[in-house]
């Protein structure tokens, strides 16, 4: 007898906020078909979708580990592998035991049909050339399971071709979402109970450039979103230095619902390294920009990314990077050892930096910025701020995030949720402590 019960689907998501959003979009498409439903948290599923990242060799390894574990724990389930690693190396993934379907980024739109068609012993590979992703996939996502903040993707892909990066090969060229679709989605999420929305894209500063007959750009979109009734906080995710202009900084400074937080990748403080990376700014541009932001927006959280040990990075190059970091008003840093990405232009670069030196440089950069982070946190003590509390299970404290991207804990106050005004009382291990005002 054939069962007509819907198949339960669970997701394992790796990588950046874009992948978080993409998982919700794929989940929404599956929910829209009567053959599938979302598995409850912790429930055994019939289909597992692993949404992978491929930003480093380590990201690939994490995805493979998750696939192997799911295969071991749920040998009967269909195993679907999507995301950037799936697009970059579909054959490699198809060779892993138990994989039923490898789904490319342009093929996410057909996830229902592809999962249904993946029946045989041999894995199905549904990976179209990335150039096929010519339009933004508009899915009416109305919730972000397990998240307090809603991520909304407004742009995908990238036209820049930095030499270390594989994202143009996994997500194609830049495509923007129609402004009306973004506004409707944000309005829906806000009325569904999300006080904060995070606007993201691979190259969010390119928003609007590809929209025909349109003068929409990122500041105009953000202004329109700030007009959505009930929105309590709007946050911008990572943005390239060259995309931040006076208009954007002034907008953040002028509306307290626009979170005082910029994440601006520096990658290297040496111009010769930046040039070989194919970055379109110089180290002095970054320094001038972050100084301008700090001068215009008091207590703005400014974070950055750094790649240590790019091919040819000398001691002198790295010292220049440390100098830039020392002078910059940063509140946090994500530093990574350079990891060669198969198919990226830098794969062919010689003069590789040994692994132990890369790791040592990562440690030095992180140590330097962790001192800045402590200084930044100390400057918040005594201030009042609005914190969006997240559900913390089984603890005797509540915790959430300030607009300037600091984790705030309320000791002895379990179970808080939503946006609350607090007074900062001191420092926790990596964030702040506070009391309710
Ligand atoms: Fe990873 Fe792809 Fe995001 S490589 S960081 S999931 S764009």
mmCIF file of N, CA and C and ligand atoms in Angstrom, residues 14-20 22 51-56 59-60 83-85 105 156 165-167 170-171 202 341, ligand 1:
data_model
loop_
_atom_site.group_PDB
_atom_site.id
_atom_site.type_symbol
_atom_site.label_atom_id
_atom_site.label_comp_id
_atom_site.label_asym_id
_atom_site.label_seq_id
_atom_site.Cartn_x
_atom_site.Cartn_y
_atom_site.Cartn_z
ATOM 1 N N UNK A 14 24.940 25.404 6.337
ATOM 2 C CA UNK A 14 26.306 25.869 6.604
ATOM 3 C C UNK A 14 26.513 27.220 5.927
ATOM 4 N N UNK A 15 27.575 27.922 6.354
ATOM 5 C CA UNK A 15 27.970 29.133 5.623
ATOM 6 C C UNK A 15 27.303 30.392 6.118
ATOM 7 N N UNK A 16 27.062 31.299 5.187
ATOM 8 C CA UNK A 16 26.709 32.674 5.529
ATOM 9 C C UNK A 16 25.197 32.865 5.650
ATOM 10 N N UNK A 17 24.820 34.115 5.885
ATOM 11 C CA UNK A 17 23.388 34.430 6.029
ATOM 12 C C UNK A 17 22.610 34.153 4.741
ATOM 13 N N UNK A 18 23.304 34.260 3.609
ATOM 14 C CA UNK A 18 22.602 33.994 2.349
ATOM 15 C C UNK A 18 22.124 32.545 2.318
ATOM 16 N N UNK A 19 22.971 31.660 2.824
ATOM 17 C CA UNK A 19 22.564 30.260 2.863
ATOM 18 C C UNK A 19 21.416 30.048 3.836
ATOM 19 N N UNK A 20 21.452 30.779 4.954
ATOM 20 C CA UNK A 20 20.329 30.703 5.916
ATOM 21 C C UNK A 20 19.028 31.049 5.186
ATOM 22 N N UNK A 22 18.521 31.039 1.902
ATOM 23 C CA UNK A 22 18.221 30.069 0.833
ATOM 24 C C UNK A 22 17.555 28.816 1.394
ATOM 25 N N UNK A 51 22.600 22.218 3.061
ATOM 26 C CA UNK A 51 22.869 23.420 2.262
ATOM 27 C C UNK A 51 24.295 23.861 2.567
ATOM 28 N N UNK A 52 25.190 23.624 1.629
ATOM 29 C CA UNK A 52 26.629 23.704 1.902
ATOM 30 C C UNK A 52 27.241 25.069 1.577
ATOM 31 N N UNK A 53 28.400 25.275 2.176
ATOM 32 C CA UNK A 53 29.258 26.437 1.890
ATOM 33 C C UNK A 53 30.562 25.892 1.321
ATOM 34 N N UNK A 54 31.260 26.705 0.528
ATOM 35 C CA UNK A 54 32.530 26.231 -0.030
ATOM 36 C C UNK A 54 33.586 27.327 0.054
ATOM 37 N N UNK A 55 33.444 28.182 1.055
ATOM 38 C CA UNK A 55 34.317 29.358 1.099
ATOM 39 C C UNK A 55 35.776 28.989 1.409
ATOM 40 N N UNK A 56 35.966 27.881 2.133
ATOM 41 C CA UNK A 56 37.317 27.393 2.434
ATOM 42 C C UNK A 56 37.315 25.868 2.329
ATOM 43 N N UNK A 59 35.313 24.485 5.078
ATOM 44 C CA UNK A 59 33.858 24.488 4.868
ATOM 45 C C UNK A 59 33.437 23.246 4.079
ATOM 46 N N UNK A 60 34.223 22.899 3.056
ATOM 47 C CA UNK A 60 33.926 21.677 2.287
ATOM 48 C C UNK A 60 33.973 20.456 3.201
ATOM 49 N N UNK A 83 23.606 24.149 -2.379
ATOM 50 C CA UNK A 83 24.500 25.225 -1.931
ATOM 51 C C UNK A 83 25.778 25.334 -2.746
ATOM 52 N N UNK A 84 26.687 26.158 -2.233
ATOM 53 C CA UNK A 84 27.869 26.544 -3.017
ATOM 54 C C UNK A 84 28.807 25.377 -3.325
ATOM 55 N N UNK A 85 28.978 24.462 -2.377
ATOM 56 C CA UNK A 85 29.852 23.297 -2.627
ATOM 57 C C UNK A 85 29.222 22.408 -3.695
ATOM 58 N N UNK A 105 22.829 25.828 -7.607
ATOM 59 C CA UNK A 105 22.167 27.070 -7.181
ATOM 60 C C UNK A 105 21.067 27.514 -8.153
ATOM 61 N N UNK A 156 21.824 38.713 -5.182
ATOM 62 C CA UNK A 156 22.620 37.482 -5.176
ATOM 63 C C UNK A 156 23.688 37.612 -6.260
ATOM 64 N N UNK A 165 38.341 34.110 -4.635
ATOM 65 C CA UNK A 165 36.948 33.812 -4.299
ATOM 66 C C UNK A 165 36.285 32.910 -5.348
ATOM 67 N N UNK A 166 35.453 32.000 -4.897
ATOM 68 C CA UNK A 166 34.730 31.145 -5.842
ATOM 69 C C UNK A 166 33.249 31.523 -5.928
ATOM 70 N N UNK A 167 32.827 32.528 -5.190
ATOM 71 C CA UNK A 167 31.386 32.829 -5.168
ATOM 72 C C UNK A 167 30.825 33.166 -6.561
ATOM 73 N N UNK A 170 29.829 30.038 -7.955
ATOM 74 C CA UNK A 170 28.775 29.269 -7.294
ATOM 75 C C UNK A 170 27.439 29.996 -7.310
ATOM 76 N N UNK A 171 27.493 31.333 -7.477
ATOM 77 C CA UNK A 171 26.238 32.089 -7.417
ATOM 78 C C UNK A 171 26.018 32.985 -8.633
ATOM 79 N N UNK A 202 25.234 38.962 -1.670
ATOM 80 C CA UNK A 202 26.674 38.716 -1.853
ATOM 81 C C UNK A 202 27.381 40.063 -1.974
ATOM 82 N N UNK A 341 41.109 27.966 -3.266
ATOM 83 C CA UNK A 341 39.825 27.450 -3.766
ATOM 84 C C UNK A 341 40.006 26.946 -5.186
HETATM 85 FE FE1 LIG B 1 29.827 30.096 1.720
HETATM 86 FE FE2 LIG B 1 28.529 30.430 -0.532
HETATM 87 FE FE3 LIG B 1 28.028 32.006 1.533
HETATM 88 S S1 LIG B 1 30.694 29.941 -0.328
HETATM 89 S S2 LIG B 1 30.022 32.117 2.547
HETATM 90 S S3 LIG B 1 27.634 29.840 1.453
HETATM 91 S S4 LIG B 1 28.084 32.619 -0.615
#
